[in-house]
Coordinates of C-alpha atoms in Angstrom, one line a residue:
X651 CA 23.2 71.5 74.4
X652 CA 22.4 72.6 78.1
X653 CA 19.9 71.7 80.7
X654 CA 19.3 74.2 83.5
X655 CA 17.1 71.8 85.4
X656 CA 20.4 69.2 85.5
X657 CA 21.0 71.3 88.0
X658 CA 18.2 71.7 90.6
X659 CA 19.2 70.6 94.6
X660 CA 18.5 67.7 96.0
X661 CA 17.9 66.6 99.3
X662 CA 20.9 65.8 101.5
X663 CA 21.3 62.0 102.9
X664 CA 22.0 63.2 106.1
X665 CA 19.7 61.6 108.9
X666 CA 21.1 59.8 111.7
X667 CA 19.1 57.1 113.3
X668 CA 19.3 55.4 116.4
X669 CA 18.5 52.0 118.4
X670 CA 18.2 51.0 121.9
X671 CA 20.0 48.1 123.8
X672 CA 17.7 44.8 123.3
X673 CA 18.0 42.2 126.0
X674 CA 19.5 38.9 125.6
X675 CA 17.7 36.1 127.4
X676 CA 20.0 33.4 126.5
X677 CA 23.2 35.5 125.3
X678 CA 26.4 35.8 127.7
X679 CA 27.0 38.2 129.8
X680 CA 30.3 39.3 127.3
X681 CA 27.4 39.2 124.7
X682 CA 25.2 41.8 126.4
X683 CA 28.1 44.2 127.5
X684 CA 29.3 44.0 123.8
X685 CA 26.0 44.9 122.9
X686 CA 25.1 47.4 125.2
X687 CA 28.4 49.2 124.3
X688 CA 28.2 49.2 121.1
X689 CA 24.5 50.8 121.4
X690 CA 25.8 53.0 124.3
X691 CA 25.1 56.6 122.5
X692 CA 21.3 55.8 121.1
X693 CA 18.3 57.1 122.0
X694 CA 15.0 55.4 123.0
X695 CA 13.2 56.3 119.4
X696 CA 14.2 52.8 118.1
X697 CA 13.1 50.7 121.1
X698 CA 10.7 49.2 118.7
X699 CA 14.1 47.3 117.2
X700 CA 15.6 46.0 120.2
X701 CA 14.2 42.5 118.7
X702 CA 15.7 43.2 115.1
X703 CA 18.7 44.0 116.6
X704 CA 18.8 41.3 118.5
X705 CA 17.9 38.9 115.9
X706 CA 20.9 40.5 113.1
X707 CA 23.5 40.5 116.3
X708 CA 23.2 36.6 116.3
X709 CA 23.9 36.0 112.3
X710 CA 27.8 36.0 111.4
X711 CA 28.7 39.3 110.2
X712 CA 32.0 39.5 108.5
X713 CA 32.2 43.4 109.1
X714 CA 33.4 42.0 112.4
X715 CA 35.2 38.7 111.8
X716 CA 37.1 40.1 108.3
X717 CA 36.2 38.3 105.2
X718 CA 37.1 34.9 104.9
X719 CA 40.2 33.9 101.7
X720 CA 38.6 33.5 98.1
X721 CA 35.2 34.3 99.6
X722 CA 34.3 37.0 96.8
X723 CA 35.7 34.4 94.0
X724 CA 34.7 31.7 91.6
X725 CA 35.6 28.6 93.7
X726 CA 35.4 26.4 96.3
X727 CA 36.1 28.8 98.9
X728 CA 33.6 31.3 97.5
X729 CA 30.6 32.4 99.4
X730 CA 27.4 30.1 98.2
X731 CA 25.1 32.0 96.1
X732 CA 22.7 28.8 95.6
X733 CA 22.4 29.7 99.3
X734 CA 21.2 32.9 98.3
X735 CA 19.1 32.3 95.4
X736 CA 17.4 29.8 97.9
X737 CA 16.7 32.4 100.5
X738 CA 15.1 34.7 97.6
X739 CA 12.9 31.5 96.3
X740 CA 11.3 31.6 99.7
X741 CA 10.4 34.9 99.7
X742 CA 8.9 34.6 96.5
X743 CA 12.1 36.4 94.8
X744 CA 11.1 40.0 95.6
X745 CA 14.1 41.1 93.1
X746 CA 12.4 40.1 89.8
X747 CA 9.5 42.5 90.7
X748 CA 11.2 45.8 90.4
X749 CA 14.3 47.1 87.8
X750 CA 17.6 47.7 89.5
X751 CA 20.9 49.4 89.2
X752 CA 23.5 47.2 89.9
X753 CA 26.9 48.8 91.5
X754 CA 30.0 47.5 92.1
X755 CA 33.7 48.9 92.3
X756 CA 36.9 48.8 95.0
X757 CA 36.1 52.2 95.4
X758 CA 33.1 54.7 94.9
X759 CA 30.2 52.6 94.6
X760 CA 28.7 54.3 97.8
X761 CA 29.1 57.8 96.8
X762 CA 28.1 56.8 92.8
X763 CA 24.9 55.0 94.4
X764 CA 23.8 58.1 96.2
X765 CA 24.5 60.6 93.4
X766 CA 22.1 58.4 90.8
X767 CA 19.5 57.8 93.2
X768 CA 19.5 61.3 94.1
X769 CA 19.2 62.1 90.3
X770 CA 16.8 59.7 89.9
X771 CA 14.3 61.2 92.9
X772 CA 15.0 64.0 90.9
X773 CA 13.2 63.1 88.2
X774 CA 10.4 62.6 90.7
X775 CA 11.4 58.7 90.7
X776 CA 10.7 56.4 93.8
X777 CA 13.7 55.0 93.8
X778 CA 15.1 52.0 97.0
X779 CA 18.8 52.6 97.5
X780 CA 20.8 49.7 99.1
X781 CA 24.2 50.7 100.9
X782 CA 26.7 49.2 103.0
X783 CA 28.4 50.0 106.0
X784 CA 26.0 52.4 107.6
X785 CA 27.4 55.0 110.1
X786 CA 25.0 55.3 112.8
X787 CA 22.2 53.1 112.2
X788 CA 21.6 50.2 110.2
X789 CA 18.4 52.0 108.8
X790 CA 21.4 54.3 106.7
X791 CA 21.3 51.6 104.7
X792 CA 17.8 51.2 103.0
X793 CA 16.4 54.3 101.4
X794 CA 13.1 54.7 100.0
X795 CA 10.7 57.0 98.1
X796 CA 11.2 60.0 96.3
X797 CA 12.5 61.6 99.3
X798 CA 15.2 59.5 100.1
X799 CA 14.5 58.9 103.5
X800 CA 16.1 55.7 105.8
X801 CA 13.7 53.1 106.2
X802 CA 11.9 54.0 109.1
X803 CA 11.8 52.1 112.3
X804 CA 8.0 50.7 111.8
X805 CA 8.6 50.0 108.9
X806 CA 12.0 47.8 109.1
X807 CA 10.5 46.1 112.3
X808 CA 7.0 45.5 110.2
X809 CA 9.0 44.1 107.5
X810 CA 11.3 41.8 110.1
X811 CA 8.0 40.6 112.1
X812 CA 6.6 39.3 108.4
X813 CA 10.1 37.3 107.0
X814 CA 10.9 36.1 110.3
X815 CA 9.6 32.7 109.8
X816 CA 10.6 32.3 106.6
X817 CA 14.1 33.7 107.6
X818 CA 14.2 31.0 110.4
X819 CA 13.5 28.0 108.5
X820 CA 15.7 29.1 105.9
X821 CA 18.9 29.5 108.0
X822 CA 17.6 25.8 109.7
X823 CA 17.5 24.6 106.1
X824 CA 21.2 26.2 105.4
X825 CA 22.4 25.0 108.8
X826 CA 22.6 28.6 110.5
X827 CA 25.2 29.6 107.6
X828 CA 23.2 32.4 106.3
X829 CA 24.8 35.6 107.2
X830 CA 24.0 39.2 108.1
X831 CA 24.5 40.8 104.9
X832 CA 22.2 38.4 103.0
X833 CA 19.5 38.4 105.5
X834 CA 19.8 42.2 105.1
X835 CA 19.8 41.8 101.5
X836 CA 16.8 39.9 101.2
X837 CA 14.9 41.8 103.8
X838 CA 16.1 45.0 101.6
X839 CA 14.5 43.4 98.4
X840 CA 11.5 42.1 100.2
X841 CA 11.0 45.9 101.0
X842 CA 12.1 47.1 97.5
X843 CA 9.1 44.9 96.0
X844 CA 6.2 45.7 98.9
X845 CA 6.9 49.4 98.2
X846 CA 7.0 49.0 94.2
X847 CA 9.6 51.3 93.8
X848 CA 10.4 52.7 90.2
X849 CA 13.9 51.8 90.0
X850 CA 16.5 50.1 93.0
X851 CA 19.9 51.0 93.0
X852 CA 21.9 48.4 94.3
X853 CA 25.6 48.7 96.6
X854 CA 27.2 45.0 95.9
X855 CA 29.3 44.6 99.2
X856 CA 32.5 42.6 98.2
X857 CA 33.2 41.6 94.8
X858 CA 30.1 40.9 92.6
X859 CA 29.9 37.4 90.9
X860 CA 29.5 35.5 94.4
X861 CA 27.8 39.1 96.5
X862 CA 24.8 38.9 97.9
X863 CA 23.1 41.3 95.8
X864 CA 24.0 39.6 92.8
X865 CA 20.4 38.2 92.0
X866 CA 19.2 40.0 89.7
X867 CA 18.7 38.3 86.3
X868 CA 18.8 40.5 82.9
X869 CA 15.1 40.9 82.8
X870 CA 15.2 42.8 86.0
X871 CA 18.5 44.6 85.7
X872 CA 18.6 47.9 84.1
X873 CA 21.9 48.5 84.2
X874 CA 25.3 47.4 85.6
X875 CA 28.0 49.9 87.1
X876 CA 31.5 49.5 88.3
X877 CA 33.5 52.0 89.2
X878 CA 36.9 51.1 90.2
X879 CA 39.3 48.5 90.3
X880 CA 42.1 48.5 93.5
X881 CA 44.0 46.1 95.4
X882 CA 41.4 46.2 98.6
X883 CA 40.1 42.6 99.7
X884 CA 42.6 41.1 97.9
X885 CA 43.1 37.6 99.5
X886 CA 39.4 37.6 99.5
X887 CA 39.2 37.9 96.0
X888 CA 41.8 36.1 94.9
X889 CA 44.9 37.7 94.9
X890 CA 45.1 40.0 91.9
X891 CA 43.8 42.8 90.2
X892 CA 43.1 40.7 87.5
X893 CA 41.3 38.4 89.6
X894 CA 39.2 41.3 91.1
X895 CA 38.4 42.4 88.1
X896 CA 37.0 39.0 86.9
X897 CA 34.8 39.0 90.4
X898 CA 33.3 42.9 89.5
X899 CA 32.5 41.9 86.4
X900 CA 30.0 39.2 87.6
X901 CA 27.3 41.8 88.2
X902 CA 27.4 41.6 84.3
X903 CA 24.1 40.2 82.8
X904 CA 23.2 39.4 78.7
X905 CA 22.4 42.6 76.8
X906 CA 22.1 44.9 79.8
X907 CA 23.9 48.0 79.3
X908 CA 27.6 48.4 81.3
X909 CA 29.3 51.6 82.6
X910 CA 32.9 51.4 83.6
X911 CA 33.7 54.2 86.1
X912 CA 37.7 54.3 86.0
X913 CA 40.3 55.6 84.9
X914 CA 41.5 51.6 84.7
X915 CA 44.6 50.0 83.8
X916 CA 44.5 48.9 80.3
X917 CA 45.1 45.2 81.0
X918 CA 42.0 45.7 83.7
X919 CA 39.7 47.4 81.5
X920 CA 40.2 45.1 78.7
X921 CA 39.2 42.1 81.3
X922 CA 35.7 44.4 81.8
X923 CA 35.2 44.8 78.4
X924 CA 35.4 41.3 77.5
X925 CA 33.5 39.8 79.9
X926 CA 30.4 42.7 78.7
X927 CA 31.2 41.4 75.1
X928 CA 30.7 38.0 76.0
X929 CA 27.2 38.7 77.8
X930 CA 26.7 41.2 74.3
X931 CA 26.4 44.0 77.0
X932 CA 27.1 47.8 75.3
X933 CA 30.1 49.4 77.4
X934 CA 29.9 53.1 78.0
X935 CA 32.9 54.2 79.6
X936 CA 32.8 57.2 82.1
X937 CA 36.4 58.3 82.0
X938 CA 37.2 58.1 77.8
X939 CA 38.2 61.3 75.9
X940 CA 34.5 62.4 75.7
X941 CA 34.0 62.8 79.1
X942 CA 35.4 66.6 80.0
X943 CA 34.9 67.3 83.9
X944 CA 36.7 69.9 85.8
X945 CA 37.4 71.7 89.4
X946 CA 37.2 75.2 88.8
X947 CA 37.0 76.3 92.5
X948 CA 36.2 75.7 95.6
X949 CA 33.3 77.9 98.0
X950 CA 31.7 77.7 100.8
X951 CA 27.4 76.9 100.0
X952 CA 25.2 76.8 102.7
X953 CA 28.2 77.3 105.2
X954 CA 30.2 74.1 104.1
X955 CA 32.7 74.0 101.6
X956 CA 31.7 72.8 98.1
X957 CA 33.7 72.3 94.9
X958 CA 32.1 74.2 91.4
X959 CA 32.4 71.7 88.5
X960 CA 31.9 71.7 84.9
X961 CA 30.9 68.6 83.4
X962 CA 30.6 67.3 79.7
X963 CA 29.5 64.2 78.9
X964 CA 29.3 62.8 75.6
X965 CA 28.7 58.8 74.6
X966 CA 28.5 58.5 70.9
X967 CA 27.5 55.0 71.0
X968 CA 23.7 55.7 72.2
X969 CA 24.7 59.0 71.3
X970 CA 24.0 61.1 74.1
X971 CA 25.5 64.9 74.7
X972 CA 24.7 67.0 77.8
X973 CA 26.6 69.6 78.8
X974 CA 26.7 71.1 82.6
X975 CA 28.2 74.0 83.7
X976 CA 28.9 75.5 87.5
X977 CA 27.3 72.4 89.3
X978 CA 28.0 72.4 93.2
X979 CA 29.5 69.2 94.6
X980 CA 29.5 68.8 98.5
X981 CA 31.2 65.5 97.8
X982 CA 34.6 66.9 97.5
X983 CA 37.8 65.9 95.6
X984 CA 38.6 64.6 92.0
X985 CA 37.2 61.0 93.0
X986 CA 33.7 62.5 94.1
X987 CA 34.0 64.4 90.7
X988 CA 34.6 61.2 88.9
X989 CA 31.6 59.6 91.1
X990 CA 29.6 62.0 89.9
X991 CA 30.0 61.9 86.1
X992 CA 29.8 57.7 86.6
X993 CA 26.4 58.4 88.1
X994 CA 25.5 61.0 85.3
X995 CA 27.0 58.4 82.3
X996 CA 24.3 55.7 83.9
X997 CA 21.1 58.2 84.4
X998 CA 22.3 59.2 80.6
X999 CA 22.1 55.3 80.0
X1000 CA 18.7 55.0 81.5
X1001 CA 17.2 57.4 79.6
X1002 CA 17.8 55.8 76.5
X1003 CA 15.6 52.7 77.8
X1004 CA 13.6 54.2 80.1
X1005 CA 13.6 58.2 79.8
X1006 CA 15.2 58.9 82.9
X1007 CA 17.5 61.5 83.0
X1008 CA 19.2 64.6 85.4
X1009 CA 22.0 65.8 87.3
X1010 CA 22.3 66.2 90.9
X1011 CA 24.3 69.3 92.4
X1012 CA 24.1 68.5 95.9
X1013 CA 24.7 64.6 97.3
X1014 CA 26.6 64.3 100.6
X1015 CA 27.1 61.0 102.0
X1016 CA 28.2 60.4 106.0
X1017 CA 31.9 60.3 106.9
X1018 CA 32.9 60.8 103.4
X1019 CA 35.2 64.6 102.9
X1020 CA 32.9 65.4 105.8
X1021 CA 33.4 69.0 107.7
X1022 CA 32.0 69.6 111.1
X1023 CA 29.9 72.3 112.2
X1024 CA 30.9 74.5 114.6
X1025 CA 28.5 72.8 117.4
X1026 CA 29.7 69.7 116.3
X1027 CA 33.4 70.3 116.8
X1028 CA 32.6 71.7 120.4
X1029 CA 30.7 68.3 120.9
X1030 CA 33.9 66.9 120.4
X1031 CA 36.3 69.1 122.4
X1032 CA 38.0 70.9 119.2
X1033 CA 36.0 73.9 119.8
X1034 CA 37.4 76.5 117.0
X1035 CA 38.9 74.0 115.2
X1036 CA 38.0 72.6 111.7
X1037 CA 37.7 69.2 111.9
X1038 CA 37.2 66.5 108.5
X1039 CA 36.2 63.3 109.1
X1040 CA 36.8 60.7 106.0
X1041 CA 36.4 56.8 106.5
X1042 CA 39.2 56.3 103.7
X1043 CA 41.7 53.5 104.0
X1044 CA 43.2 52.3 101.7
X1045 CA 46.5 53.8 99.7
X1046 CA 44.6 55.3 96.8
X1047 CA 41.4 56.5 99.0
X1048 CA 44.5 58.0 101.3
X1049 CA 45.4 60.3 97.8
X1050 CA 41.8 61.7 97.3
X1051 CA 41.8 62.4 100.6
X1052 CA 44.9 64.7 100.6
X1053 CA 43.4 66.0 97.3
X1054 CA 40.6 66.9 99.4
X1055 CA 43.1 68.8 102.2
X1056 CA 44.6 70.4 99.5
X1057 CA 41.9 71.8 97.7
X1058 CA 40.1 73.0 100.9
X1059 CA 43.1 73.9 103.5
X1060 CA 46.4 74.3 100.8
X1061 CA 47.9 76.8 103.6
X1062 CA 46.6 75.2 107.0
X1063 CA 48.6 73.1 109.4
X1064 CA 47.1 69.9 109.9
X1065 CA 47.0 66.8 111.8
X1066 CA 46.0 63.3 111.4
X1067 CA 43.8 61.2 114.2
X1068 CA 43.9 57.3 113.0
X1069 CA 42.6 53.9 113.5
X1070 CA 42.1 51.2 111.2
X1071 CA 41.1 47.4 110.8
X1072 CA 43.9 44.6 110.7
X1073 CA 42.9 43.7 107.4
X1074 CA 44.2 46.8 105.9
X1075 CA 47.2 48.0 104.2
X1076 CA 48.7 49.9 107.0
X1077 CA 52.0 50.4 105.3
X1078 CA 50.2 51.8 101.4
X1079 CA 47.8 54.0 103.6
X1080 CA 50.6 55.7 105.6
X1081 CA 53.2 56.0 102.4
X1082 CA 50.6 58.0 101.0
X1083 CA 49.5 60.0 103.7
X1084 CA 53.2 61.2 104.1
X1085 CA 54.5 61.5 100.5
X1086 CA 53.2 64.9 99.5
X1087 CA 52.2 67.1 102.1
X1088 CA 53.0 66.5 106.0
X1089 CA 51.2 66.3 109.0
X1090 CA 52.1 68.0 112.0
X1091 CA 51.2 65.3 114.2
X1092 CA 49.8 61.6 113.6
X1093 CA 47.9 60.3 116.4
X1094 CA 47.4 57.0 116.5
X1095 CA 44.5 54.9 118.1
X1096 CA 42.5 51.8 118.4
X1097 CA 38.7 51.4 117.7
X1098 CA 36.2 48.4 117.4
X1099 CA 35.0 47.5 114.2
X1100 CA 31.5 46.9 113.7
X1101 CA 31.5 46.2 117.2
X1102 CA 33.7 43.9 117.5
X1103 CA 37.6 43.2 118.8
X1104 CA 38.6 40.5 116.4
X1105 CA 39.8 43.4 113.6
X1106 CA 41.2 45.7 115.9
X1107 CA 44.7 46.6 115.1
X1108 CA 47.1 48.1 118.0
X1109 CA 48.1 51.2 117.6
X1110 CA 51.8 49.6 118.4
X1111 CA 51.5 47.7 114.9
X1112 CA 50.2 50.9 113.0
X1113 CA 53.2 53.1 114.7
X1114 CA 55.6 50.4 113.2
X1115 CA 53.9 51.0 109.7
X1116 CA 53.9 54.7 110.0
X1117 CA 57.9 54.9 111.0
X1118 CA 58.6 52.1 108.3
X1119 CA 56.6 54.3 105.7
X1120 CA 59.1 57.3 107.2
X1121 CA 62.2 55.8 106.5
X1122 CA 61.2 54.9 103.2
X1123 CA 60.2 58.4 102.3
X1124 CA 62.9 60.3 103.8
X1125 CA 60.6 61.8 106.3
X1126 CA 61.7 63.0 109.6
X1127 CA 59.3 61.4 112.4
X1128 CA 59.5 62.8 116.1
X1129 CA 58.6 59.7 117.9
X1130 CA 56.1 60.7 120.8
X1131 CA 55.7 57.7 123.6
X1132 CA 53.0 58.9 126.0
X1133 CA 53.1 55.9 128.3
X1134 CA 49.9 55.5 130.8
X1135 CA 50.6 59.3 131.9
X1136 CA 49.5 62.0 129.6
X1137 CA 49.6 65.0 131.4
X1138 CA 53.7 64.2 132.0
X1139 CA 53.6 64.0 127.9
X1140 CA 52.0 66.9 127.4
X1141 CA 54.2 68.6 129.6
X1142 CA 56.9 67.3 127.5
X1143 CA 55.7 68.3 124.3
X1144 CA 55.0 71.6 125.4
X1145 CA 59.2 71.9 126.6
X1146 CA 60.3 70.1 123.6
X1147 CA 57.6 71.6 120.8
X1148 CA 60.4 74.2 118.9
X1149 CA 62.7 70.7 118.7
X1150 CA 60.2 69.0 116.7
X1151 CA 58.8 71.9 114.8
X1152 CA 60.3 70.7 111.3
X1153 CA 59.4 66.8 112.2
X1154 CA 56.0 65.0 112.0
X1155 CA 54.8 64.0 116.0
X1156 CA 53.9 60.3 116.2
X1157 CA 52.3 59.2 119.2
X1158 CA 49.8 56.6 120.3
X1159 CA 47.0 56.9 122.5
X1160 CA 44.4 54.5 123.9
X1161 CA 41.2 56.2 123.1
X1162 CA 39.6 58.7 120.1
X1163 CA 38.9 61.1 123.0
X1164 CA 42.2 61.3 124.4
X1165 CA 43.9 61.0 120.8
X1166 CA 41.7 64.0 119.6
X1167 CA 43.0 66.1 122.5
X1168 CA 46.6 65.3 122.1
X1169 CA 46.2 66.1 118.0
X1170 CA 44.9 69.6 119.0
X1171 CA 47.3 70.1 121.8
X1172 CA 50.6 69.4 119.4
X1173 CA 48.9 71.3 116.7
X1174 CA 48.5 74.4 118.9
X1175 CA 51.9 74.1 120.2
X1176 CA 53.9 73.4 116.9
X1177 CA 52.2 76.5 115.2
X1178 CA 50.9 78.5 118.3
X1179 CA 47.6 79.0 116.6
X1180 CA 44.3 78.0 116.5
X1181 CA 43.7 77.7 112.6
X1182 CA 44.7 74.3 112.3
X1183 CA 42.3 71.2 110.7
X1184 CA 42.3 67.9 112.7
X1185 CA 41.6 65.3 110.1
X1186 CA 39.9 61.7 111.8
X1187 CA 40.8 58.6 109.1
X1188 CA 41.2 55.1 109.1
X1189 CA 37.9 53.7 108.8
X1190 CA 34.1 54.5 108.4
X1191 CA 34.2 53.2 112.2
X1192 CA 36.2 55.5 114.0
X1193 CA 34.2 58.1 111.6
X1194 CA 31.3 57.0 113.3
X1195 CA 32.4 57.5 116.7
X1196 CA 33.5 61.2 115.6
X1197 CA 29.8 61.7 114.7
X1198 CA 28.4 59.9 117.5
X1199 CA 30.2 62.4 119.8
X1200 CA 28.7 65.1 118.2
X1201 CA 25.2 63.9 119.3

């Protein structure tokens, strides 16, 4: 069976947003220079947050600080979700008036998010879609209508004027331990309710079982996702795969349907499928035999490169067949592929309670296998240069992201621009980075996270990962040390490029700017051409400053 209307466009979640620097009347002066930095590239259109801002800057945020040991588990140490559930009573528990998709996974639950709620606008749905991190603006995060827009400014500062007192009291009641992500979260809901939406789908930030967003009771739950299982977070949730899988699983509510992204280990799924057994929850499994989905090339659409798919999903249980041919993915690689037929397997799901179904062809999603324009390379001093930015970081999102190179540049010299957060497996990220295909050149750098310094890790410590994860793999490194004077290094290079023509350059460098330069400049030199790609990795945040440049 086909369906030609599986394939119809959707919009692209592509806005930026913007806020302006709030003051702080009784805030340091580190405080306000922290601020204003982090706010230094906005424009005045969000002046009308400055207070928000403000207010959200004071909670702790462990984007910043790094999540805290056994937070995300079933323990003492976990975060408190009577805390939570507290918070919600207050505001009249705005997540019992409105059916929600539930996601959670290592990896993919972002991109699986956006490609069901996409489907589900589709369908002419107003669906609220609740993300996390954001790239430019905290708005990113909070979608709403049949549109998909970002909340809008008046309408988040609307929303803030109205909780605020209850929000106050609460964190006086709590005393002051309620955080950034669950204020957000609540406020989210609160929003999700006011504008009855049709259907929420719901980003769970780390874990599931003790998240935030893990609220909703089986009455309000339509469905539960999770897509994958991997090693990120791993003291926070509490040390094993197997105990990572028991913390996804918590989004898991009585009789409510369950789809299992994967491909899993067996030992892994088996924990998934027990705990949806227990809670007499059907299991539909995205990644079984039934599920056919293939690359079959790879085009430019629109003038940015997209990857034509075929796609046959079959789930005997419910049953349910559909069969889509020639669908156009701007989410590129195998993972955004697999994404994509998780998404499909839950709208499939959906329909058979609620009659929603279809396909989206085109979801993009910020910083993820994302290509420049031509303006926007200029913007960034790479002017005739292809530049990807992808905020992987981890050693298996490091794979689909030379699966991504591969499938779009197979010929093309490339080089690598990098910063990450300390909390990261430098050493699994680099391995894989260098075990199939090498780099040209591996620049190195430091960024803030979320704004802050505490996660910051010196480019120093990531050089010693990279050169340990070269000596393990055999792979020849020319060490590159800059110093404080670059125009002497480049002057080096430049004497010394034919030496180093069969070796990966790595080099540190004290700022993106600087770091993109020298990534172009070695590229050039090493293959005395301009067809090179310059590929910006590490972290969402470092993405973010690649696209803040562009504006």
């Amino acid at each position: 069976m086909s369906n030609p209307k599986l394939l119809n466009s959707i919009l692209c979640f592509t806005n930026l947003f913007r806020t302006r620097i709030p003051t702080f009347p009784n805030g340091g002066i580190v405080q306000k220079l922290g601020f204003l930095r982090r706010l230094s590239s906005t424009h005045n259109e969000d002046i009308e947050l400055a207070d928000f801002m403000e207010y959200m800057e004071k909670l702790k945020n462990y984007e910043k600080s790094g999540v805290p040991k056994g937070a995300g588990t079933d323990s003492g140490e976990g975060f408190d979700m009577g805390r939570m559930n507290r918070l919600m009573q207050r505001l009249g528990n705005p997540q019992s008036k409105f059916k929600a998709v539930h996601i959670a996974g290592t990896k993919g639950k972002g991109s699986t998010a956006n490609f069901l709620a996409n489907m589900l606008r589709e369908e002419g749905y107003s669906v609220g879609c609740y993300t996390s991190p954001h790239v430019h603006s905290i708005r990113e995060r909070i979608s709403l209508g049949r549109e998909g827009d970002a909340v809008s400014v008046k309408k988040l500062n609307s929303l803030f004027r109205r909780v605020k007192n209850v929000i106050d009291r609460s964190i006086e009641l709590e005393n002051g331990l309620i955080s950034h992500f669950e204020v957000l979260t609540a406020m989210s809901f609160t929003l999700f309710a006011e504008e009855n939406v049709d259907i929420a789908v719901v980003e769970a930030g780390l874990g599931g079982s003790r998240d935030a967003t893990n609220v909703f009771c089986s009455s309000s739950l339509l469905a539960a996702v999770i897509t994958t299982i991997g090693e990120e977070h791993l003291a926070a949730l509490g040390g094993s795969l197997e105990s990572i899988a028991m913390a996804k699983s918590g989004i898991i509510k009585h009789g409510r349907p369950v789809v299992l992204g994967g491909p899993f280990e067996q030992r892994i799924e088996q924990i998934l499928r027990d705990k949806a057994n227990s809670s007499s929850a059907p299991v539909i499994l995205a990644s079984d035999s039934g599920m056919i989905s293939s690359i079959k090339d790879v085009r430019l659409n629109d003038g940015r490169p997209c990857q034509l798919c075929d796609i046959r999903i079959q789930i005997e249980d419910l049953p349910l067949f559909i069969d889509l041919l020639d669908v156009r993915l701007h989410m590129l690689g195998k993972h955004q592929l697999q994404n994509a037929v998780t998404a499909a397997c839950t709208s499939l799901c959906l329909r058979n309670q609620e009659q929603v179904v279809y396909l989206t062809k085109n979801t993009t999603l910020l910083g993820r296998s994302q290509f420049l324009s031509l303006e926007e390379a200029k913007a960034v001093g790479l002017a005739g240069t292809t530049v990807l930015v992808d905020g992987a970081h981890t050693g298996e999102s490091a794979n689909c992201l030379i699966d991504t190179i591969n499938m779009t540049h197979p010929n093309s010299p490339f080089a690598l621009v990098v910063a990450m957060a300390n909390d990261k497996d430098h050493s699994a990220f680099a391995r894989q980075l260098l075990l199939e295909r090498l780099p040209e050149a591996v620049l190195l750098t430091e960024i803030s996270i979320a704004g802050d310094h505490s996660r910051i890790t010196p480019a120093s410590l990531l050089k010693g990962a990279w050169i340990d994860a070269a000596k393990e793999l055999g792979v020849e490194i020319a060490d590159a040390r800059m110093g404080k004077n670059e125009k002497l290094f480049m002057e080096q290079l430049s004497g010394s490029a034919a030496d180093k023509e069969h070796k990966t350059v790595l080099a540190t460098s004290g700022s993106l700017q600087s770091s993109l330069k020298l990534a172009n400049h070695i590229l050039t030199e090493k293959t005395q051409c301009q067809s090179g790609l310059i590929v910006v990795t590490g972290s969402l945040h470092i993405v973010s400053l690649v696209l803040n440049l562009c504006h």
